[in-house]
Coordinates of C-alpha atoms in Angstrom, one line a residue:
Chain A
M642 CA -45.5 208.5 -69.5
L643 CA -44.4 209.3 -73.0
I644 CA -44.4 205.8 -74.4
D645 CA -45.4 205.2 -78.0
I646 CA -46.8 201.6 -78.0
Q647 CA -46.2 201.2 -81.7
Q648 CA -42.5 202.1 -81.3
A649 CA -42.2 199.9 -78.2
N650 CA -43.7 197.0 -80.1
A651 CA -41.5 197.6 -83.2
S652 CA -38.4 197.5 -80.8
A653 CA -39.7 194.2 -79.4
I654 CA -40.2 192.7 -82.8
A655 CA -36.8 193.9 -84.0
A656 CA -35.1 192.3 -81.0
I657 CA -36.9 189.0 -81.8
Q658 CA -35.8 189.2 -85.5
A659 CA -32.2 190.0 -84.5
S660 CA -31.8 187.0 -82.1
Q661 CA -29.6 184.2 -83.6
P662 CA -30.0 180.9 -81.6
V663 CA -27.1 178.5 -82.2
L664 CA -26.6 175.0 -80.7
K665 CA -23.7 175.2 -78.2
G666 CA -23.8 171.8 -76.6
I667 CA -25.3 169.5 -74.0
D668 CA -24.7 169.4 -70.2
T669 CA -26.3 168.3 -67.0
A670 CA -29.0 170.6 -65.8
I671 CA -27.5 171.1 -62.3
D672 CA -24.3 172.4 -63.9
V673 CA -25.8 174.9 -66.4
V674 CA -29.4 175.8 -65.7
P675 CA -29.6 179.0 -63.6
G676 CA -30.9 178.4 -60.1
M677 CA -31.1 174.6 -60.5
E678 CA -31.2 172.7 -57.3
K679 CA -31.2 169.0 -56.4
N680 CA -34.7 169.3 -54.8
L681 CA -36.1 171.6 -57.5
I682 CA -38.4 170.3 -60.2
L683 CA -38.9 172.6 -63.2
H684 CA -42.2 172.2 -65.1
A685 CA -44.1 173.5 -68.1
G686 CA -46.5 176.4 -67.8
P687 CA -47.1 179.1 -65.2
P688 CA -46.3 178.5 -61.5
I689 CA -48.3 175.7 -59.8
T690 CA -48.4 173.7 -56.5
W691 CA -48.5 169.9 -56.2
E692 CA -52.1 170.1 -55.0
K693 CA -53.3 171.8 -58.2
M694 CA -51.3 169.7 -60.6
S695 CA -53.1 167.6 -63.2
G696 CA -52.5 163.8 -63.7
P697 CA -49.8 164.0 -66.4
L698 CA -47.8 166.6 -64.5
R699 CA -48.0 164.6 -61.3
G700 CA -47.0 161.5 -63.1
A701 CA -44.0 163.2 -64.7
V702 CA -43.0 164.6 -61.2
M703 CA -43.2 161.1 -59.7
G704 CA -41.2 159.6 -62.6
A705 CA -38.6 162.3 -62.2
L706 CA -38.2 161.6 -58.5
I707 CA -37.7 157.9 -59.2
Y708 CA -35.2 158.7 -62.0
E709 CA -33.3 161.0 -59.6
G710 CA -33.1 158.2 -57.0
L711 CA -35.0 160.3 -54.5
A712 CA -37.9 157.7 -54.4
K713 CA -38.0 154.0 -55.1
T714 CA -41.7 153.4 -55.8
P715 CA -44.5 155.6 -57.3
E716 CA -46.1 155.6 -53.8
E717 CA -42.9 156.9 -52.2
A718 CA -42.5 159.5 -55.0
E719 CA -46.1 160.7 -54.5
K720 CA -45.5 161.2 -50.8
L721 CA -42.3 163.0 -51.4
A722 CA -43.7 165.2 -54.1
A723 CA -46.4 166.4 -51.8
S724 CA -43.9 167.3 -49.0
D725 CA -42.1 170.6 -48.5
K726 CA -38.8 168.8 -49.4
I727 CA -39.5 169.3 -53.1
E728 CA -39.8 172.7 -54.7
Y729 CA -41.4 173.6 -58.0
A730 CA -40.8 176.4 -60.5
P731 CA -41.7 177.1 -64.2
W732 CA -38.9 176.4 -66.7
H733 CA -39.7 179.8 -68.1
E734 CA -38.3 181.4 -64.9
H735 CA -35.1 179.5 -65.4
D736 CA -34.4 180.4 -69.1
G737 CA -35.8 177.1 -70.4
V738 CA -38.8 175.4 -71.7
G739 CA -40.3 171.9 -71.4
P740 CA -42.7 170.1 -73.8
M741 CA -46.0 168.7 -72.3
A742 CA -45.5 168.2 -68.5
G743 CA -42.0 169.5 -69.3
V744 CA -40.4 168.1 -66.1
G745 CA -36.7 168.8 -65.7
T746 CA -34.5 167.8 -62.8
A747 CA -30.9 168.1 -61.7
S748 CA -29.4 165.0 -63.4
M749 CA -31.1 165.4 -66.7
P750 CA -29.0 166.3 -69.8
V751 CA -30.2 169.6 -71.4
W752 CA -29.5 171.1 -74.8
I753 CA -27.7 174.5 -74.5
L754 CA -28.5 177.2 -77.0
E755 CA -26.7 180.5 -77.2
D756 CA -27.8 183.8 -78.8
Q757 CA -24.9 184.8 -81.1
K758 CA -26.0 188.4 -80.5
S759 CA -26.3 188.7 -76.7
G760 CA -24.6 185.5 -75.5
R761 CA -27.7 184.7 -73.5
K762 CA -28.5 181.0 -73.1
T763 CA -31.7 178.9 -73.1
F764 CA -32.2 175.2 -72.2
C765 CA -34.4 172.2 -72.8
T766 CA -34.2 168.5 -72.1
L767 CA -33.8 165.9 -74.9
N768 CA -36.9 164.5 -76.6
E769 CA -37.9 160.9 -75.6
G770 CA -40.1 160.1 -78.5
L771 CA -43.9 159.5 -78.5
G772 CA -46.2 157.2 -76.5
K773 CA -45.3 156.2 -73.0
V774 CA -42.8 158.9 -72.1
L775 CA -42.2 161.1 -69.0
R776 CA -43.4 164.3 -70.6
Y777 CA -46.9 162.8 -71.1
G778 CA -46.9 161.7 -67.4
A779 CA -45.8 158.1 -67.8
Y780 CA -43.4 156.8 -65.1
S781 CA -43.1 153.0 -65.7
E782 CA -39.8 151.1 -65.7
E783 CA -39.4 151.4 -69.5
V784 CA -39.7 155.2 -69.2
I785 CA -37.1 155.5 -66.4
T786 CA -34.8 153.0 -68.3
R787 CA -35.0 155.2 -71.5
L788 CA -34.2 158.3 -69.5
K789 CA -31.2 156.7 -67.9
W790 CA -30.0 155.6 -71.4
M791 CA -30.5 159.1 -72.6
E792 CA -28.3 160.4 -69.7
T793 CA -25.5 157.8 -70.0
V794 CA -25.3 157.2 -73.8
L795 CA -27.4 159.6 -75.9
A796 CA -26.3 162.8 -74.2
P797 CA -22.5 162.0 -74.0
V798 CA -22.4 160.9 -77.6
L799 CA -24.2 164.1 -78.8
K800 CA -22.1 166.3 -76.5
A801 CA -18.9 164.9 -78.0
A802 CA -20.4 165.2 -81.6
I803 CA -21.6 168.8 -81.4
P804 CA -18.1 170.4 -81.4
L805 CA -17.1 168.2 -84.3
A806 CA -20.0 169.3 -86.5
P807 CA -20.4 172.6 -88.3
E808 CA -22.0 175.3 -86.2
I809 CA -25.8 174.8 -86.2
N810 CA -27.8 178.0 -86.4
L811 CA -31.3 176.8 -85.3
K812 CA -33.1 179.8 -86.8
N813 CA -31.7 178.9 -90.2
M814 CA -32.6 175.3 -89.7
I815 CA -36.1 176.1 -88.7
A816 CA -36.4 178.5 -91.7
Q817 CA -35.3 175.6 -94.0
A818 CA -37.7 173.1 -92.3
L819 CA -40.6 175.5 -93.0
Q820 CA -39.7 175.2 -96.7
M821 CA -39.9 171.4 -96.3
G822 CA -43.4 171.1 -94.8
D823 CA -42.7 171.5 -91.1
E824 CA -44.1 174.1 -88.7
V825 CA -41.8 172.7 -85.9
H826 CA -44.4 172.3 -83.2
N827 CA -46.3 169.1 -84.1
R828 CA -44.4 168.4 -87.4
N829 CA -40.7 168.2 -87.0
K830 CA -40.0 165.5 -89.6
A831 CA -37.9 167.7 -91.9
A832 CA -36.1 169.6 -89.1
T833 CA -35.2 166.3 -87.4
S834 CA -33.8 165.0 -90.7
L835 CA -31.8 168.2 -91.2
L836 CA -30.4 167.9 -87.7
I837 CA -29.4 164.3 -88.3
R838 CA -27.7 165.3 -91.6
E839 CA -25.5 167.8 -89.7
L840 CA -24.8 165.6 -86.7
A841 CA -24.4 162.1 -88.2
P842 CA -20.9 162.6 -89.6
A843 CA -19.7 164.1 -86.3
I844 CA -21.3 161.2 -84.3
V845 CA -19.4 158.7 -86.4
K846 CA -16.2 160.6 -85.7
T847 CA -16.6 160.3 -81.9
S848 CA -14.7 157.6 -80.0
F849 CA -17.7 155.9 -78.5
A850 CA -18.5 152.2 -79.1
E851 CA -20.0 151.5 -82.6
T852 CA -23.1 150.0 -81.0
D853 CA -23.7 153.2 -79.0
K854 CA -23.2 155.4 -82.0
A855 CA -25.6 153.3 -84.1
R856 CA -28.2 153.3 -81.3
V857 CA -28.0 157.1 -81.0
L858 CA -28.6 157.5 -84.8
E859 CA -31.4 154.9 -84.7
F860 CA -33.0 156.8 -81.8
M861 CA -33.0 160.1 -83.5
H862 CA -34.1 158.5 -86.8
S863 CA -37.1 156.8 -85.1
N864 CA -38.4 160.0 -83.5
D865 CA -39.9 162.6 -85.8
H866 CA -40.3 165.0 -82.9
F867 CA -36.6 164.9 -81.9
F868 CA -36.1 168.5 -83.1
L869 CA -39.1 169.8 -81.0
N870 CA -36.8 170.2 -78.0
L871 CA -34.6 172.5 -80.1
S872 CA -37.3 174.5 -81.9
M873 CA -38.8 175.3 -78.5
P874 CA -35.7 176.7 -76.8
A875 CA -34.8 178.5 -80.0
A876 CA -38.3 180.2 -80.0
K877 CA -37.8 180.9 -76.2
M878 CA -34.5 182.6 -77.0
M879 CA -35.9 184.8 -79.7
L880 CA -38.8 185.9 -77.5
Q881 CA -36.5 186.5 -74.5
A882 CA -34.9 189.2 -76.5
A883 CA -38.2 191.2 -76.2
E884 CA -38.3 190.8 -72.4
W885 CA -38.9 193.3 -70.9
I886 CA -39.5 196.3 -73.1
E887 CA -41.3 199.2 -71.3
G888 CA -44.7 199.8 -72.8
S889 CA -44.7 197.0 -75.3
T890 CA -47.9 195.0 -75.6
I891 CA -46.2 192.1 -77.4
V892 CA -46.8 188.6 -75.9
T893 CA -43.5 187.0 -75.0
T894 CA -44.8 183.8 -73.4
M895 CA -47.8 181.4 -73.9
C896 CA -47.6 178.2 -71.9
R897 CA -49.7 175.6 -69.9
N898 CA -49.2 173.4 -67.0
G899 CA -52.1 171.1 -67.5
T900 CA -54.3 173.1 -65.1
D901 CA -53.8 176.7 -66.1
F902 CA -52.8 178.6 -69.3
G903 CA -50.4 181.4 -68.6
I904 CA -49.1 184.4 -70.7
R905 CA -46.6 187.1 -70.1
I906 CA -46.3 190.5 -71.9
A907 CA -43.1 192.4 -72.8
G908 CA -44.2 195.6 -71.0
L909 CA -45.3 193.8 -67.8
K910 CA -42.1 192.4 -66.4
D911 CA -42.3 189.0 -64.7
R912 CA -46.1 189.0 -64.3
W913 CA -48.2 185.9 -65.1
F914 CA -51.8 186.1 -66.3
T915 CA -53.5 182.8 -66.0
A916 CA -56.9 181.1 -66.5
P917 CA -58.0 177.5 -66.6
A918 CA -56.5 175.6 -69.6
Q919 CA -58.9 174.4 -72.3
I920 CA -59.6 170.9 -73.6
V921 CA -57.9 170.2 -76.9
K922 CA -60.1 169.2 -79.9
G923 CA -58.5 166.8 -82.3
L924 CA -57.7 163.3 -83.4
L925 CA -57.4 160.7 -80.7
F926 CA -55.6 157.4 -80.8
P927 CA -57.8 154.3 -81.2
G928 CA -59.5 153.3 -77.9
F929 CA -59.5 156.8 -76.4
T930 CA -62.4 159.4 -76.0
E931 CA -62.6 163.1 -75.1
E932 CA -63.3 161.9 -71.5
D933 CA -59.7 160.6 -71.3
C934 CA -58.1 164.0 -72.3
N935 CA -56.2 166.2 -69.9
P936 CA -56.6 170.0 -70.4
D937 CA -54.0 171.7 -72.6
I938 CA -50.4 171.2 -71.3
G939 CA -46.8 172.2 -72.2
D940 CA -44.5 175.0 -73.0
S941 CA -44.6 174.2 -76.7
A942 CA -46.9 177.1 -77.4
I943 CA -43.7 179.1 -77.3
T944 CA -43.5 178.1 -81.0
E945 CA -46.8 179.8 -81.8
T946 CA -45.7 182.9 -79.7
C947 CA -42.7 183.1 -82.1
G948 CA -44.8 182.7 -85.3
L949 CA -44.3 179.0 -85.7
G950 CA -46.6 176.0 -84.9
G951 CA -50.3 177.0 -85.4
F952 CA -49.2 180.4 -86.8
S953 CA -47.2 178.6 -89.6
M954 CA -49.7 175.8 -90.4
A955 CA -50.0 177.0 -93.9
A956 CA -46.4 175.9 -94.4
A957 CA -47.2 172.4 -93.1
P958 CA -50.4 171.1 -94.8
A959 CA -49.6 167.5 -94.0
I960 CA -50.0 168.3 -90.3
V961 CA -53.8 168.1 -90.5
K962 CA -53.5 164.3 -90.7
F963 CA -52.0 164.5 -87.1
V964 CA -54.0 167.4 -85.5
G965 CA -57.2 167.3 -87.5
G966 CA -58.9 169.8 -89.8
T967 CA -58.4 170.4 -93.5
V968 CA -55.7 171.9 -95.5
N969 CA -57.9 174.9 -96.1
D970 CA -58.2 175.3 -92.3
A971 CA -54.4 175.3 -92.0
M972 CA -54.2 178.1 -94.5
N973 CA -56.9 180.1 -92.8
F974 CA -55.3 179.7 -89.3
T975 CA -52.1 181.4 -90.6
R976 CA -54.1 184.1 -92.5
K977 CA -56.1 184.9 -89.3
M978 CA -53.0 185.2 -87.2
Y979 CA -51.8 188.2 -89.2
E980 CA -54.8 190.1 -87.7
I981 CA -53.4 189.9 -84.2
T982 CA -49.7 190.3 -84.9
D983 CA -47.6 193.4 -85.5
G984 CA -44.9 191.9 -87.7
E985 CA -43.9 189.3 -90.2
S986 CA -40.9 187.1 -89.6
Q987 CA -37.9 187.8 -91.8
A988 CA -36.5 184.3 -91.3
F989 CA -39.6 182.1 -91.3
Q990 CA -41.3 182.2 -94.7
I991 CA -44.3 180.3 -96.0
P992 CA -43.8 179.0 -99.5
N993 CA -47.4 178.5 -100.5
M994 CA -48.2 182.1 -99.4
E995 CA -45.6 183.5 -101.9
F996 CA -43.0 183.2 -99.2
R997 CA -44.7 185.7 -96.9
G998 CA -43.1 185.9 -93.5
S999 CA -45.0 184.1 -90.7
P1000 CA -47.2 186.2 -88.4
L1001 CA -44.9 187.4 -85.6
G1002 CA -45.4 189.4 -82.5
I1003 CA -48.8 188.8 -80.9
N1004 CA -50.2 192.2 -79.9
L1005 CA -52.3 192.0 -76.7
L1006 CA -54.3 195.0 -77.8
K1007 CA -55.3 193.4 -81.1
V1008 CA -56.3 190.1 -79.5
C1009 CA -58.6 192.0 -77.1
E1010 CA -59.9 194.4 -79.8
K1011 CA -60.6 191.8 -82.4
N1012 CA -61.6 189.2 -79.9
L1013 CA -59.5 186.8 -81.8
L1014 CA -57.4 184.2 -80.0
P1015 CA -54.0 182.8 -81.0
Q1016 CA -54.2 179.4 -82.8
I1017 CA -52.2 176.6 -81.2
N1018 CA -51.8 173.0 -82.3
T1019 CA -50.7 170.5 -79.7
G1020 CA -50.4 167.0 -78.4
I1021 CA -53.0 165.6 -75.9
A1022 CA -52.0 163.8 -72.7
H1023 CA -54.2 161.3 -70.8
K1024 CA -55.7 162.9 -67.7
K1025 CA -54.4 160.1 -65.5
A1026 CA -50.8 159.9 -64.4
G1027 CA -48.8 157.1 -66.0
V1028 CA -50.8 156.6 -69.2
G1029 CA -49.1 158.9 -71.8
Q1030 CA -50.2 160.5 -75.1
V1031 CA -53.7 159.9 -76.4
G1032 CA -53.8 162.2 -79.5
A1033 CA -53.2 165.6 -81.0
G1034 CA -55.3 168.6 -81.9
L1035 CA -56.1 172.3 -81.9
V1036 CA -56.7 174.7 -79.1
N1037 CA -56.9 178.4 -78.1
P1038 CA -55.8 180.1 -74.9
P1039 CA -58.6 181.3 -72.6
M1040 CA -59.5 185.0 -73.4
K1041 CA -59.3 185.8 -69.7
C1042 CA -55.5 185.7 -69.7
F1043 CA -55.5 188.5 -72.3
E1044 CA -58.3 190.5 -70.6
D1045 CA -56.5 190.3 -67.2
A1046 CA -53.2 191.4 -68.9
L1047 CA -55.0 194.3 -70.5
E1048 CA -56.4 195.4 -67.2
A1049 CA -52.9 195.2 -65.6
Y1050 CA -51.4 197.1 -68.5
V1051 CA -53.9 199.9 -68.2
E1052 CA -53.3 200.0 -64.4
K1053 CA -49.6 200.3 -64.9
Y1054 CA -49.5 202.8 -67.8
C1055 CA -52.7 204.8 -68.3
K1056 CA -55.3 204.2 -65.5
D1057 CA -56.1 207.9 -65.2
E1058 CA -57.1 208.4 -68.9
Chain B
M998 CA -87.4 185.8 -105.0
L999 CA -85.2 188.5 -103.6
K1000 CA -85.2 190.2 -107.0
D1001 CA -89.0 190.2 -107.1
F1002 CA -89.1 191.8 -103.6
F1003 CA -86.8 194.7 -104.5
G1004 CA -87.9 195.0 -108.1
K1005 CA -84.3 195.0 -109.4
K1006 CA -81.1 193.0 -109.2
V1007 CA -79.7 193.0 -105.7
K1008 CA -76.0 193.0 -104.6
V1009 CA -75.3 192.3 -101.0
I1010 CA -72.5 193.1 -98.6
N1011 CA -72.8 190.7 -95.6
L1012 CA -71.3 191.6 -92.2
G1013 CA -70.6 189.1 -89.5
I1014 CA -72.2 185.7 -89.9
A1015 CA -70.8 183.9 -92.9
S1016 CA -73.7 181.5 -93.4
F1017 CA -76.0 184.4 -94.3
A1018 CA -73.8 185.1 -97.3
D1019 CA -73.7 181.4 -98.2
D1020 CA -77.5 181.2 -98.3
L1021 CA -77.7 184.2 -100.5
R1022 CA -75.1 182.9 -102.9
Q1023 CA -77.1 179.6 -103.1
Q1024 CA -80.0 181.7 -104.4
G1025 CA -77.8 183.3 -107.0
V1026 CA -77.4 186.6 -105.3
E1027 CA -74.1 188.4 -105.8
T1028 CA -72.7 188.6 -102.3
I1029 CA -69.5 189.9 -100.7
H1030 CA -68.9 188.6 -97.1
T1031 CA -67.0 190.8 -94.6
D1032 CA -65.6 189.0 -91.6
W1033 CA -66.7 191.8 -89.2
R1034 CA -67.0 191.4 -85.4
P1035 CA -68.0 194.0 -82.8
P1036 CA -64.9 195.5 -81.2
A1037 CA -63.8 193.5 -78.1
G1038 CA -66.5 191.0 -79.0
G1039 CA -69.0 193.4 -77.5
N1040 CA -67.4 193.3 -74.1
K1041 CA -67.9 196.8 -72.6
K1042 CA -65.3 196.5 -69.9
I1043 CA -62.6 195.5 -72.4
Q1044 CA -63.7 198.2 -74.8
A1045 CA -63.4 200.8 -72.0
L1046 CA -59.9 199.6 -71.2
L1047 CA -59.0 199.8 -74.9
D1048 CA -60.4 203.3 -75.0
K1049 CA -58.1 204.3 -72.1
V1050 CA -55.1 203.0 -74.0
A1051 CA -56.3 204.9 -77.2
N1052 CA -56.8 208.2 -75.3
W1053 CA -53.3 207.9 -73.7
Q1054 CA -51.7 207.1 -77.1
N1055 CA -53.5 210.1 -78.7
K1056 CA -52.0 212.4 -76.0
V1057 CA -48.6 210.8 -76.6
Q1058 CA -48.8 211.5 -80.3
N1059 CA -50.0 215.1 -79.7
K1060 CA -47.1 215.7 -77.3
K1061 CA -44.6 214.3 -79.8
G1062 CA -46.1 216.4 -82.5
A1063 CA -45.8 219.5 -80.3
R1064 CA -42.0 219.0 -79.8

């Protein structure tokens, strides 16, 4: 095969750079997510069965079954979840992403993003806030009540507001947020504020009750992570543009389901390379210890895969107060990531590195050769279903994912060398 | 101490473990640290796989050059 890896990777990175994710609207998952079914539960990370799911993912599945009206109690939900009546699939195989447990079901409202260039769409549910929330595996009555409010008030108000607002180019908004101290994985304060600034006048113009409009604005205002569920599908969209480029060694997916970490490579179509997810090291909320922590979970590492999150920590020094470490560490994480990437983002620039573009396009070969793993910052879920978030910190993928991917790459392209 | 041993001023390039460089600097020795690691972390299987990719790419470049 006459494939020049450097050229294939340059094509992959050019495709990522050219992608322009814009906010198109909100709709119900069953109506817009490709392949969505009433008995299908989409989840974060690589494929997994109920038997192998960790506590927070199980908790989120149980909560989702109660939310959908398919079970009345947690016990009923657990029994149903383990039966063959329910099917599971990764969000990543349905053009979407989900933070933490990342559970998405038929009735949930989802953001719809569209690539201005290709017309291709990506999807993500709306962010519930921090603490006891479904994505961290909590399924109590307050969690379900909030999800129902999001379905019946938040989503309809935002759906009506989006066409009344100026078009929101999420790539531009993320670029601006990086200039304001976000890295849009664990710090979304500026991006959320920018989003509110664009949507608030349009929300006021809708014909919903004043109390509903006020509550929607208060909900967005009270949740610094509201934008995360837009930065993630935006990153997913940009990386989808590099799927699947023959011969390319660029990583297009990094994600975790709470049990396994999974990666995918541009030149190895549809293949998952998985290994056990690691324990996150970081700052825990008062009263919790490392014993309480679930292994790494969530699709949010799509931000790092796209040069954001841990790769852009130099742009977000304040984040170390949330995930641990020092400002110098944050600078060094970004510097190191240039060693394993092939490009620099044209859109995402880091002010205190002389506006250098963030490290973009993780090259499988460089990760293996330098034995240097991608740096991820992330939230930490309690290992038991129903508890919720216990902290935030720093983590790396297991090297085995990359070693297995390299082996598969050689097998496909150059085994006889 | 180091100077006495070598009989002249010593300048050091340190490869790999950063704390070696830190110790020398504390003794006033001019030291440059290089963050070097063995290829593939010393993993021979991975190195062999990387070699296959490199051989293949060399052939690709040669064929392109011959066109």
